[in-house]
Tab-separated table of C-alpha atoms in Angstrom:
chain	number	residue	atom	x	y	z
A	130	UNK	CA	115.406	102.518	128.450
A	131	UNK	CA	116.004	104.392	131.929
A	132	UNK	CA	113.391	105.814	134.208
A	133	UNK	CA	113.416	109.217	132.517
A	134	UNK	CA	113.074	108.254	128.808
A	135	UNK	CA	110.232	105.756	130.140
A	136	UNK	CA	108.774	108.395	131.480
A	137	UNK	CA	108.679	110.576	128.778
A	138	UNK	CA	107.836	107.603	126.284
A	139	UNK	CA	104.255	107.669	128.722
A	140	UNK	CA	103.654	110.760	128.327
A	141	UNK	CA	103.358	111.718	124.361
A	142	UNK	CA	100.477	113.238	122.944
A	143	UNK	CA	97.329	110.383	122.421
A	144	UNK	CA	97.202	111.844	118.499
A	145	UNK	CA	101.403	110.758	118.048
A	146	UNK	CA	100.379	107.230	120.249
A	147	UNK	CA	97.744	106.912	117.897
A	148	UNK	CA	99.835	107.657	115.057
A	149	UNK	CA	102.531	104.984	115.762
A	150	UNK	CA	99.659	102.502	115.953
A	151	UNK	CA	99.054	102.903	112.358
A	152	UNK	CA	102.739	100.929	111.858
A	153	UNK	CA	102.436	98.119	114.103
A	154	UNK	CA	100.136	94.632	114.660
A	155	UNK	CA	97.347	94.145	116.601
A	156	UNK	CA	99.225	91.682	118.497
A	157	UNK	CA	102.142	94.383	119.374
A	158	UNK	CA	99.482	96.946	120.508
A	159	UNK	CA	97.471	94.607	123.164
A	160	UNK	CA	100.522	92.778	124.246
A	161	UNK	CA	103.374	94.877	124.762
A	162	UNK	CA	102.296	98.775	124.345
A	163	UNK	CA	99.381	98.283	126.708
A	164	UNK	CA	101.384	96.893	129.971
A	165	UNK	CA	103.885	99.822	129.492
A	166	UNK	CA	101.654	101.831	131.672
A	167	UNK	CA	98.656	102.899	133.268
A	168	UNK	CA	97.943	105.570	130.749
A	169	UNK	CA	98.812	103.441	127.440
A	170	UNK	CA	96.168	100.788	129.081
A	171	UNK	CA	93.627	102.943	128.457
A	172	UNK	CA	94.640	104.992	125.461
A	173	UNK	CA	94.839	101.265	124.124
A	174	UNK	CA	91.242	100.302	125.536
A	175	UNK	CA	89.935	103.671	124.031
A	176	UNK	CA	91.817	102.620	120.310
A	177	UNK	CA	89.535	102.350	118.139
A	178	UNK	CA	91.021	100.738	114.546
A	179	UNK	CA	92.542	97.854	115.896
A	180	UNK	CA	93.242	95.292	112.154
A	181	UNK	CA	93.017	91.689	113.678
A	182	UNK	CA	94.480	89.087	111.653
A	183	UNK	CA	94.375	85.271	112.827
A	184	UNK	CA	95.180	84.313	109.426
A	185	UNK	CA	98.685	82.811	110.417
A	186	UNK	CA	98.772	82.918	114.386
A	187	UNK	CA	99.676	80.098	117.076
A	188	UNK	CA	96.624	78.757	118.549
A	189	UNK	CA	97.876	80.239	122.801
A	190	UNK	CA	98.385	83.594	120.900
A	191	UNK	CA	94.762	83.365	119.404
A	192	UNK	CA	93.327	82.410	122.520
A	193	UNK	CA	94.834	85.012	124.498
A	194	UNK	CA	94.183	87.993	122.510
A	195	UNK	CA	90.333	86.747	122.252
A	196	UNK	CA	90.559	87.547	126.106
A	197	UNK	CA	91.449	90.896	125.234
A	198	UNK	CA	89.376	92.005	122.208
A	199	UNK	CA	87.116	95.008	122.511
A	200	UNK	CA	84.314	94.160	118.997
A	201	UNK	CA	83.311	98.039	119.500
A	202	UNK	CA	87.376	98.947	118.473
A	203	UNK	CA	87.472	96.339	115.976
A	204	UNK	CA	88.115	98.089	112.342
A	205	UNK	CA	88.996	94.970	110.265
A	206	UNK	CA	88.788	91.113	111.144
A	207	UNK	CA	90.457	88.330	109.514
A	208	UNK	CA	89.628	84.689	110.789
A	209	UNK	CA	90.846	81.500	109.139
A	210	UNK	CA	90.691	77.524	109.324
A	211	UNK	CA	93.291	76.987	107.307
A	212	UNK	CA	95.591	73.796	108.095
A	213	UNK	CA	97.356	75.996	110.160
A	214	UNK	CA	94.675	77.152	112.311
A	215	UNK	CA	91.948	74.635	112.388
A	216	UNK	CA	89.116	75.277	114.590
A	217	UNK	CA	89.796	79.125	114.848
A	218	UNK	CA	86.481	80.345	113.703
A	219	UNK	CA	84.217	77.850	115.658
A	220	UNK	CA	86.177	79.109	118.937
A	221	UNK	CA	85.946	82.521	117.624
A	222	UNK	CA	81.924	82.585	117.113
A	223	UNK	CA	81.208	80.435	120.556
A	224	UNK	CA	83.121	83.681	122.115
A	225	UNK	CA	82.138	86.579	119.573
A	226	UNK	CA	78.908	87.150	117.519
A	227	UNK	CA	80.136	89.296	114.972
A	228	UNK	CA	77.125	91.635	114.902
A	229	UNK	CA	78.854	92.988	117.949
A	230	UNK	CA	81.718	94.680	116.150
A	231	UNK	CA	79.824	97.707	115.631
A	232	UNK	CA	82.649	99.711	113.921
A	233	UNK	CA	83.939	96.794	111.479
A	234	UNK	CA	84.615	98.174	107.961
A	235	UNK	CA	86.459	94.851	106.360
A	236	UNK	CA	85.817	91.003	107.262
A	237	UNK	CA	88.262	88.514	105.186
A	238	UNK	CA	87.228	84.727	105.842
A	239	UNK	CA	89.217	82.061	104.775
A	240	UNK	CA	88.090	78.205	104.699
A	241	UNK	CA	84.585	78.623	106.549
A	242	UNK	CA	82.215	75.896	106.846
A	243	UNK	CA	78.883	76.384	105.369
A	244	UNK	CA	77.038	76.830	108.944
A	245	UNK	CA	79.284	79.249	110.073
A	246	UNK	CA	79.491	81.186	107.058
A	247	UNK	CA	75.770	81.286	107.404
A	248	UNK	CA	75.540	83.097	110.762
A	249	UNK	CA	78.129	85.669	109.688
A	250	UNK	CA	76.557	86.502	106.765
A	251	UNK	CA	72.802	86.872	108.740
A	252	UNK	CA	75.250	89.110	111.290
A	253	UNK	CA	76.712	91.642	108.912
A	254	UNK	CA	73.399	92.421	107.172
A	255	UNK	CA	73.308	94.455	110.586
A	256	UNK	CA	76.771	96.224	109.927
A	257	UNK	CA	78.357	99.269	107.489
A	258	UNK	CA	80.978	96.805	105.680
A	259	UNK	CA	83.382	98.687	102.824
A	260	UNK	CA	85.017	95.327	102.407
A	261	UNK	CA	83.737	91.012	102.667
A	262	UNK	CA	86.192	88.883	101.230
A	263	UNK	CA	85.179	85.174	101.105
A	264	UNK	CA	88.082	82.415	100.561
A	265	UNK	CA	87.206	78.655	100.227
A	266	UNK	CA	87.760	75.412	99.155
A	267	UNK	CA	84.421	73.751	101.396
A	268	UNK	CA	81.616	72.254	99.811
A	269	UNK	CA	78.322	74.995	99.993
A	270	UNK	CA	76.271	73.390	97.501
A	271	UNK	CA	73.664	71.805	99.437
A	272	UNK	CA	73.558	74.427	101.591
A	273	UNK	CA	70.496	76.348	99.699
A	274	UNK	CA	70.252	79.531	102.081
A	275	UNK	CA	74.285	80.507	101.257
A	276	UNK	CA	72.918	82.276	97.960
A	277	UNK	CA	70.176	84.296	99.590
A	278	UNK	CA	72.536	85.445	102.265
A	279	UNK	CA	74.916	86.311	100.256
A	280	UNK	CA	72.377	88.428	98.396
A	281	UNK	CA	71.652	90.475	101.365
A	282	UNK	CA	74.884	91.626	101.779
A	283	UNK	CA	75.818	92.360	98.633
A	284	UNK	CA	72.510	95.057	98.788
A	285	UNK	CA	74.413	96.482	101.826
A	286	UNK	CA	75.015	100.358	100.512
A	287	UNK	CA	78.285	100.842	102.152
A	288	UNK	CA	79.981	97.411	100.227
A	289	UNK	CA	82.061	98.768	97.562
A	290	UNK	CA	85.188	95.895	97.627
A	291	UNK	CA	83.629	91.866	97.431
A	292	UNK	CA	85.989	88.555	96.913
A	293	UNK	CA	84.171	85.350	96.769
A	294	UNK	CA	86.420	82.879	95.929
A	295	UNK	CA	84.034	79.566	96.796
A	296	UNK	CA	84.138	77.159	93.808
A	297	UNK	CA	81.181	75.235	95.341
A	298	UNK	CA	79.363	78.196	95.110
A	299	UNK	CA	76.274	78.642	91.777
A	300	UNK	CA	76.477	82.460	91.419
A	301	UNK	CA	73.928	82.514	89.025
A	302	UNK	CA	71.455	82.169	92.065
A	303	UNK	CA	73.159	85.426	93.519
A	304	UNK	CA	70.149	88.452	92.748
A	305	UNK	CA	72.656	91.785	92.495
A	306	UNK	CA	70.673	94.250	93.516
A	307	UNK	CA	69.543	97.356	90.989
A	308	UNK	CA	72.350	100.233	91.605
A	309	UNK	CA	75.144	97.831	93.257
A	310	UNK	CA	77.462	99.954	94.906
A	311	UNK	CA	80.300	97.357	94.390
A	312	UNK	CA	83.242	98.845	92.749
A	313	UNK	CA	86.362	95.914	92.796
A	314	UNK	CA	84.943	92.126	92.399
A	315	UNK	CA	87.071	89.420	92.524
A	316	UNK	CA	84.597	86.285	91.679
A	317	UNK	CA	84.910	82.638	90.778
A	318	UNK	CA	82.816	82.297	87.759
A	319	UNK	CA	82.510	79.422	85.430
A	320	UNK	CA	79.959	80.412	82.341
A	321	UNK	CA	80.024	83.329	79.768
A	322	UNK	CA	76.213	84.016	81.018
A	323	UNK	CA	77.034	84.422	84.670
A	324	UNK	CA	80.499	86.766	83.581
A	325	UNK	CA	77.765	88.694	81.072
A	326	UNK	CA	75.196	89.131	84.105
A	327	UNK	CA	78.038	90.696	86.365
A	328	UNK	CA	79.301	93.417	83.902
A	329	UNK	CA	75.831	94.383	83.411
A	330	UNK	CA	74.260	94.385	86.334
A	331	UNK	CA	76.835	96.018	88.077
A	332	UNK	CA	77.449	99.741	87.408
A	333	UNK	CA	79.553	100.938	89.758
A	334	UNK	CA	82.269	98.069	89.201
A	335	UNK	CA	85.221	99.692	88.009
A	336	UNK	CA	87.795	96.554	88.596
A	337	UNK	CA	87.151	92.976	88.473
A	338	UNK	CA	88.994	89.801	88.787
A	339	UNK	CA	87.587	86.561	87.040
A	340	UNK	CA	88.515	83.094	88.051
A	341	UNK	CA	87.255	79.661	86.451
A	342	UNK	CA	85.965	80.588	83.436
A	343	UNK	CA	86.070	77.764	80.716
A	344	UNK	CA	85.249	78.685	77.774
A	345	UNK	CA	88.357	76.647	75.716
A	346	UNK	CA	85.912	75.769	72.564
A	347	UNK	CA	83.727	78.570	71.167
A	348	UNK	CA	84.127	78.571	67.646
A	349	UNK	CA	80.638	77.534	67.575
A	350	UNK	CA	79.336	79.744	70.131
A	351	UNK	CA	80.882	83.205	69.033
A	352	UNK	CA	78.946	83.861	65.578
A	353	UNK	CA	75.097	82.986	67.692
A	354	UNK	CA	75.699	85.321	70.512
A	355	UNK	CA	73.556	88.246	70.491
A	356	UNK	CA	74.762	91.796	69.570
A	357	UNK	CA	76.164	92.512	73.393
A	358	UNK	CA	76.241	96.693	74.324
A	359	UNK	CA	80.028	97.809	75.777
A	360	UNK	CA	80.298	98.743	78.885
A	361	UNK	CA	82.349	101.720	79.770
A	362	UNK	CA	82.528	101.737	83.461
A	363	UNK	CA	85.220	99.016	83.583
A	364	UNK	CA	89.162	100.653	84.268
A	365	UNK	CA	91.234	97.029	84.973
A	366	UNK	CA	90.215	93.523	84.732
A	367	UNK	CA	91.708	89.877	84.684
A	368	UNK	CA	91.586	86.335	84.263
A	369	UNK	CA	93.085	84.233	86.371
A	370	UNK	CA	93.285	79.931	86.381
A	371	UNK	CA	90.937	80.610	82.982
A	372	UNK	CA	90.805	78.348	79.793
A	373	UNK	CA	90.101	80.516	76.915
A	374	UNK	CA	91.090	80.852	73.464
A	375	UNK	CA	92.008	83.806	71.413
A	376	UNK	CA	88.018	84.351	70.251
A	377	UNK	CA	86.783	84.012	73.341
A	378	UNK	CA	89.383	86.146	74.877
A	379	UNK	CA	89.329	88.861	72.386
A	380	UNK	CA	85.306	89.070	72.203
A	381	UNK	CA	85.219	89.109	76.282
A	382	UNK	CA	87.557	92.113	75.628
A	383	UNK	CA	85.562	93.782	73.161
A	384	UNK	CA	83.037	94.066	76.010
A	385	UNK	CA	85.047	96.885	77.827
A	386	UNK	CA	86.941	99.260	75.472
A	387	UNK	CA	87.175	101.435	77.972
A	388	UNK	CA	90.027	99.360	80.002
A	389	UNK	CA	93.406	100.880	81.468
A	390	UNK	CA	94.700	97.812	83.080
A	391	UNK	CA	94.724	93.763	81.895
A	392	UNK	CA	95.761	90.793	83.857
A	393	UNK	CA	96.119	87.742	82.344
A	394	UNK	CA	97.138	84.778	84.741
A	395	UNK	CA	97.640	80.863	83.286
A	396	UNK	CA	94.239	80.910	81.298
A	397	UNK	CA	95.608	80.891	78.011
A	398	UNK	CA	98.106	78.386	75.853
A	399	UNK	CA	101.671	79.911	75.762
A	400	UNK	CA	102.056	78.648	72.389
A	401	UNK	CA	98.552	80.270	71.059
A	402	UNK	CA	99.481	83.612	72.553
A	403	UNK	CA	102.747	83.749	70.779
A	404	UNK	CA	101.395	82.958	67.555
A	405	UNK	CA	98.731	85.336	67.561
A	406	UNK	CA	101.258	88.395	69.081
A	407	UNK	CA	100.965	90.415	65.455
A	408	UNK	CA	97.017	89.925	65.757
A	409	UNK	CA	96.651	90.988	69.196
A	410	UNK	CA	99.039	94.137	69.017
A	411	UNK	CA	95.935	94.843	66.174
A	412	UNK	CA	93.357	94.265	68.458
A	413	UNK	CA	94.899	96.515	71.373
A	414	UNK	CA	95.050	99.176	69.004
A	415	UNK	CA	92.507	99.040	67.969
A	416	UNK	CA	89.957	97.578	70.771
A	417	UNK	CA	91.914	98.999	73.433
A	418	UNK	CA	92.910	102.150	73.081
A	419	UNK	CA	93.295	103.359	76.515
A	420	UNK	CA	95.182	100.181	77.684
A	421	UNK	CA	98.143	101.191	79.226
A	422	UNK	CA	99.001	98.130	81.712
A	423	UNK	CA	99.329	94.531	80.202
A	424	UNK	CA	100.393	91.673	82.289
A	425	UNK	CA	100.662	87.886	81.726
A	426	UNK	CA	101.988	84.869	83.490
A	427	UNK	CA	101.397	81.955	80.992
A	428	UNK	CA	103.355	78.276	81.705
A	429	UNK	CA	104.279	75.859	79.600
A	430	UNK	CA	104.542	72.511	81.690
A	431	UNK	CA	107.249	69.301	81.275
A	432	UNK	CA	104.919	66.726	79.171
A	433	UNK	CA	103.999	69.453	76.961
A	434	UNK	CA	108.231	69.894	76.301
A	435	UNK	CA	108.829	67.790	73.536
A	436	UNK	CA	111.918	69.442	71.396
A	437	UNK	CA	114.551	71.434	73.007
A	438	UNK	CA	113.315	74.893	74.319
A	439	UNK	CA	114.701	77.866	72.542
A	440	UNK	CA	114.274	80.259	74.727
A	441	UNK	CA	115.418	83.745	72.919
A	442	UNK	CA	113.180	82.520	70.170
A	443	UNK	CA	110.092	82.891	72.046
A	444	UNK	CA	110.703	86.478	73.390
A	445	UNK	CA	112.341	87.539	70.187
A	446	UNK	CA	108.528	88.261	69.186
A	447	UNK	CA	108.449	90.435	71.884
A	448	UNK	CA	111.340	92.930	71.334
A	449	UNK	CA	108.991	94.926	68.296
A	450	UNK	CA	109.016	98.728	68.965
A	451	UNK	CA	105.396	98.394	69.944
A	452	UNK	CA	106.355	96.190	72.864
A	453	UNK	CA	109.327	97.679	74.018
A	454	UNK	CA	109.096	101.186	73.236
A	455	UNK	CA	105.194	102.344	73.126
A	456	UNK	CA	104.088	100.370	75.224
A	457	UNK	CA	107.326	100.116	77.333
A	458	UNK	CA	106.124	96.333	78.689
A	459	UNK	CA	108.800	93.905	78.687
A	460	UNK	CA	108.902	90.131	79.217
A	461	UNK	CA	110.572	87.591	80.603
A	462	UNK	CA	110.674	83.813	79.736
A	463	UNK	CA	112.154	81.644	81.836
A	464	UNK	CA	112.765	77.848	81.481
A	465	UNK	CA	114.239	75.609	84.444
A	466	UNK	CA	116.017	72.598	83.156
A	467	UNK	CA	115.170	70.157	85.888
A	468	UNK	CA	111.729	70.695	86.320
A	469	UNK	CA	111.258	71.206	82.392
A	470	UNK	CA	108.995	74.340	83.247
A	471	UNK	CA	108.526	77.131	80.620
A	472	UNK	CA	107.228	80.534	82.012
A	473	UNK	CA	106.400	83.682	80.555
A	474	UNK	CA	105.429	86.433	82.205
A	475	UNK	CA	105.699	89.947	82.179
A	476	UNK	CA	108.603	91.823	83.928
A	477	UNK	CA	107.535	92.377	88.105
A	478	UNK	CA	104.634	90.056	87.541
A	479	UNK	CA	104.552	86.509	89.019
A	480	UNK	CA	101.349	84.663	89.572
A	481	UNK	CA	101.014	84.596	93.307
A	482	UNK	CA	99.918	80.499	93.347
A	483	UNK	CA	102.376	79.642	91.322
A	484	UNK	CA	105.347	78.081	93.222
A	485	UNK	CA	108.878	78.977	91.582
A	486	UNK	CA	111.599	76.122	91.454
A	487	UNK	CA	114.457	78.391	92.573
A	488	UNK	CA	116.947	76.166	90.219
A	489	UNK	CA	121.031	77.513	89.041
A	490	UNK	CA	120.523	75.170	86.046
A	491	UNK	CA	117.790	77.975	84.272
A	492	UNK	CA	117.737	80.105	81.349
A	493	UNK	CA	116.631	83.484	81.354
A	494	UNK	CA	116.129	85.839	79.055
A	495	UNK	CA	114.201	89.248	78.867
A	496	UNK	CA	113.095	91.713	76.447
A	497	UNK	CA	114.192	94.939	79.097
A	498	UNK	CA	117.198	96.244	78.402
A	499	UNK	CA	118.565	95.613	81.522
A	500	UNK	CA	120.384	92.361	82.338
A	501	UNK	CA	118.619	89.757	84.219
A	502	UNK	CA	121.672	87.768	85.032
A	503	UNK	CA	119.694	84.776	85.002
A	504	UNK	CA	117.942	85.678	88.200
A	505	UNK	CA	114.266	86.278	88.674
A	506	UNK	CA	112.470	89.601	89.706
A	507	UNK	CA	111.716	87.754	93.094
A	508	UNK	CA	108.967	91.014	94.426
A	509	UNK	CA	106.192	89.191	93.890
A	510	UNK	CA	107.039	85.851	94.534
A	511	UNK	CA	105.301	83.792	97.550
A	512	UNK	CA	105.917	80.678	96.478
A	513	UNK	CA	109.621	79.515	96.278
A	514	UNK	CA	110.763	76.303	96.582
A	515	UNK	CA	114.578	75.597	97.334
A	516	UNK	CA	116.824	72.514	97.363
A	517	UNK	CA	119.282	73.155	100.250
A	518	UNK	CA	121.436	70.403	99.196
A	519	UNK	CA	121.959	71.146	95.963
A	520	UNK	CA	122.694	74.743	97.222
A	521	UNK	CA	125.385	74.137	99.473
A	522	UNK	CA	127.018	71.538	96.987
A	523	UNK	CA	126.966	74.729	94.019
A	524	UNK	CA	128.242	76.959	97.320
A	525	UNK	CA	130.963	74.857	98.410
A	526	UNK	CA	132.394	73.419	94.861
A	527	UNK	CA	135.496	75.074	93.767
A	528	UNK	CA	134.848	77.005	90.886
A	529	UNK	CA	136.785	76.223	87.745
């Protein structure tokens, strides 16, 4: 760029600057926009939606933009210790209290300890959050005060959007507080009386995600539950990592006929599910009128695989007009020979922790009428696995 353009780069309106912002990183913004010149130092120093994420970031990177971080222009905050960045949130907190970022709307933690997670949670009782997203695999159960903080901040009036994904963690001793203004929850939850206590304690929730239930055995428990209301506020929910059965599943449902959208994510047998297809195209009609999104990822793994997998005859019951025409929701099933995995799923759905086996020895087939060509819709895969060796031998074998 010469001396001119530079110049005229500098000196573009603050509202255009601020514009571009929106498009790039944190990381950009502090490191290379704000050393262009005098003027962009401040107009940086003055920005006030800066989105920090130290989920992936090398450790001298971290450290270095924690030199530079105003808390008062701090809009959203992600801070992880992950295998990839361990230690990042003790160095962040003996730096930062996070009561300090006056201005923060969303805070996403990933693998916090108990004691740390206990003086951010005491912190942003003080703050307006919109969004508190919780990620981890630690141990919080003897730590008895995690529940009662946690309670405060779900009271906060500005938290609409809540993810706590913490296994360790009871939620039945979570008090949700009388006109919770949480609309999306995404919650690990383990019994049919803590699922029951969310849908109606909540009123505002219009989208919720459900992970852990097991409830694989209720044809016992079905017939003695009491008479439960609807509730009409719900527009999408899912299950994901479940274990349900087709009662279970359908009664849960029966719960919200009101729903738009349903995710179903590896918490149902394959096998079940196909069996039951004329019952459940019933039960949509009839339960769930309004339902206009379906999606499922369901696996069948290799010790299950006892006889050879046909797989056109398991998406053959998925090629009725109601499937393919009505509703206009097509499926895939896929099975890779040398892993002996079975997957169905629908089409431009993949189940984000599942890792896919790219593999040339698979069978495809799919209910759309477009041809798959034995690929996968690879959008919304994250997890991909790939045997460079085998790869180059297929790439470099003359073809017969």
């Amino acid at each position: 760029m010469s001396v001119k353009q530079d110049s005229l780069f500098c000196t573009l309106p603050v509202e255009l600057i601020y514009h571009i912002f929106r498009y790039l990183d944190a990381q950009t913004i502090v490191r290379s926009i704000r050393i262009v010149c005098k003027r962009f130092h401040t107009i940086v120093n003055v920005y006030d939606k800066f989105n920090f994420n130290f989920n992936s970031i090398v450790k001298s990177d971290f450290h270095y933009l924690c030199n530079l971080i105003l808390p008062r222009n701090v809009k959203s905050l992600t801070l992880s210790d992950s295998d990839e960045t361990p230690g990042e949130i003790e160095y962040f907190l003996s730096r930062f209290r996070i009561k300090q970022f006056i201005q923060l709307n969303s805070l996403n933690l990933f693998q916090i300890d108990d004691c740390q997670l206990s003086i951010i949670l005491k912190d942003i009782q003080k703050l307006q959050l919109t969004s508190l997203s919780i990620n981890s695999k630690q141990d919080y159960s003897d730590n008895n005060t995690i529940s009662d903080d946690l309670s405060s901040v779900i009271s906060l009036p500005s938290l609409h959007n809540l993810t706590l994904n913490i296994p360790s963690c009871d939620i039945s001793k979570i008090v949700w507080p009388i006109g919770c203004t949480i609309q999306h929850l995404d919650i690990y939850c383990r019994t049919l009386d803590e699922y029951c206590n969310i849908l109606y304690t909540l009123p505002n929730l219009r989208t919720l995600v459900v992970e852990g239930l097991n409830m694989d055995d209720t044809s016992g428990i079905i017939p003695n539950l009491p008479n439960l209301t609807a509730v009409c506020q719900l527009f999408s929910l899912t299950f994901k990592y479940c274990t349900l059965d087709i009662a279970m599943l359908e009664f849960l449902l029966s719960l919200t006929p009101t729903l738009e959208h349903f995710h179903l994510i590896r918490s149902i047998d394959l096998d079940v599910f196909i069996s039951y297809l004329p019952q459940w195209q019933t039960f949509i009609e009839t339960k769930l009128p309004l339902l206009n999104k379906f999606n499922f990822f369901l696996v069948r793994h290799a010790q299950l695989l006892i006889i050879p997998v046909d797989t056109e005859q398991l998406i053959t019951p998925f090629r009725t007009t109601f499937w393919t025409e009505t509703k206009q929701w097509f499926v895939i099933c896929d099975y890779i020979m040398s892993s002996n995995i079975l997957i169905l799923y629908s089409s431009s759905f993949f189940d984000p922790q599942f890792e896919f086996i790219f593999e040339s020895k698979q069978i495809s087939r799919s209910t759309s009428t477009s041809t798959i060509n034995n690929t996968i819709i690879m959008d919304e895969v994250q997890k991909l696995r790939l045997d460079l060796t085998k790869m180059m031998i297929s790439a470099t074998s003359p073809q017969v």
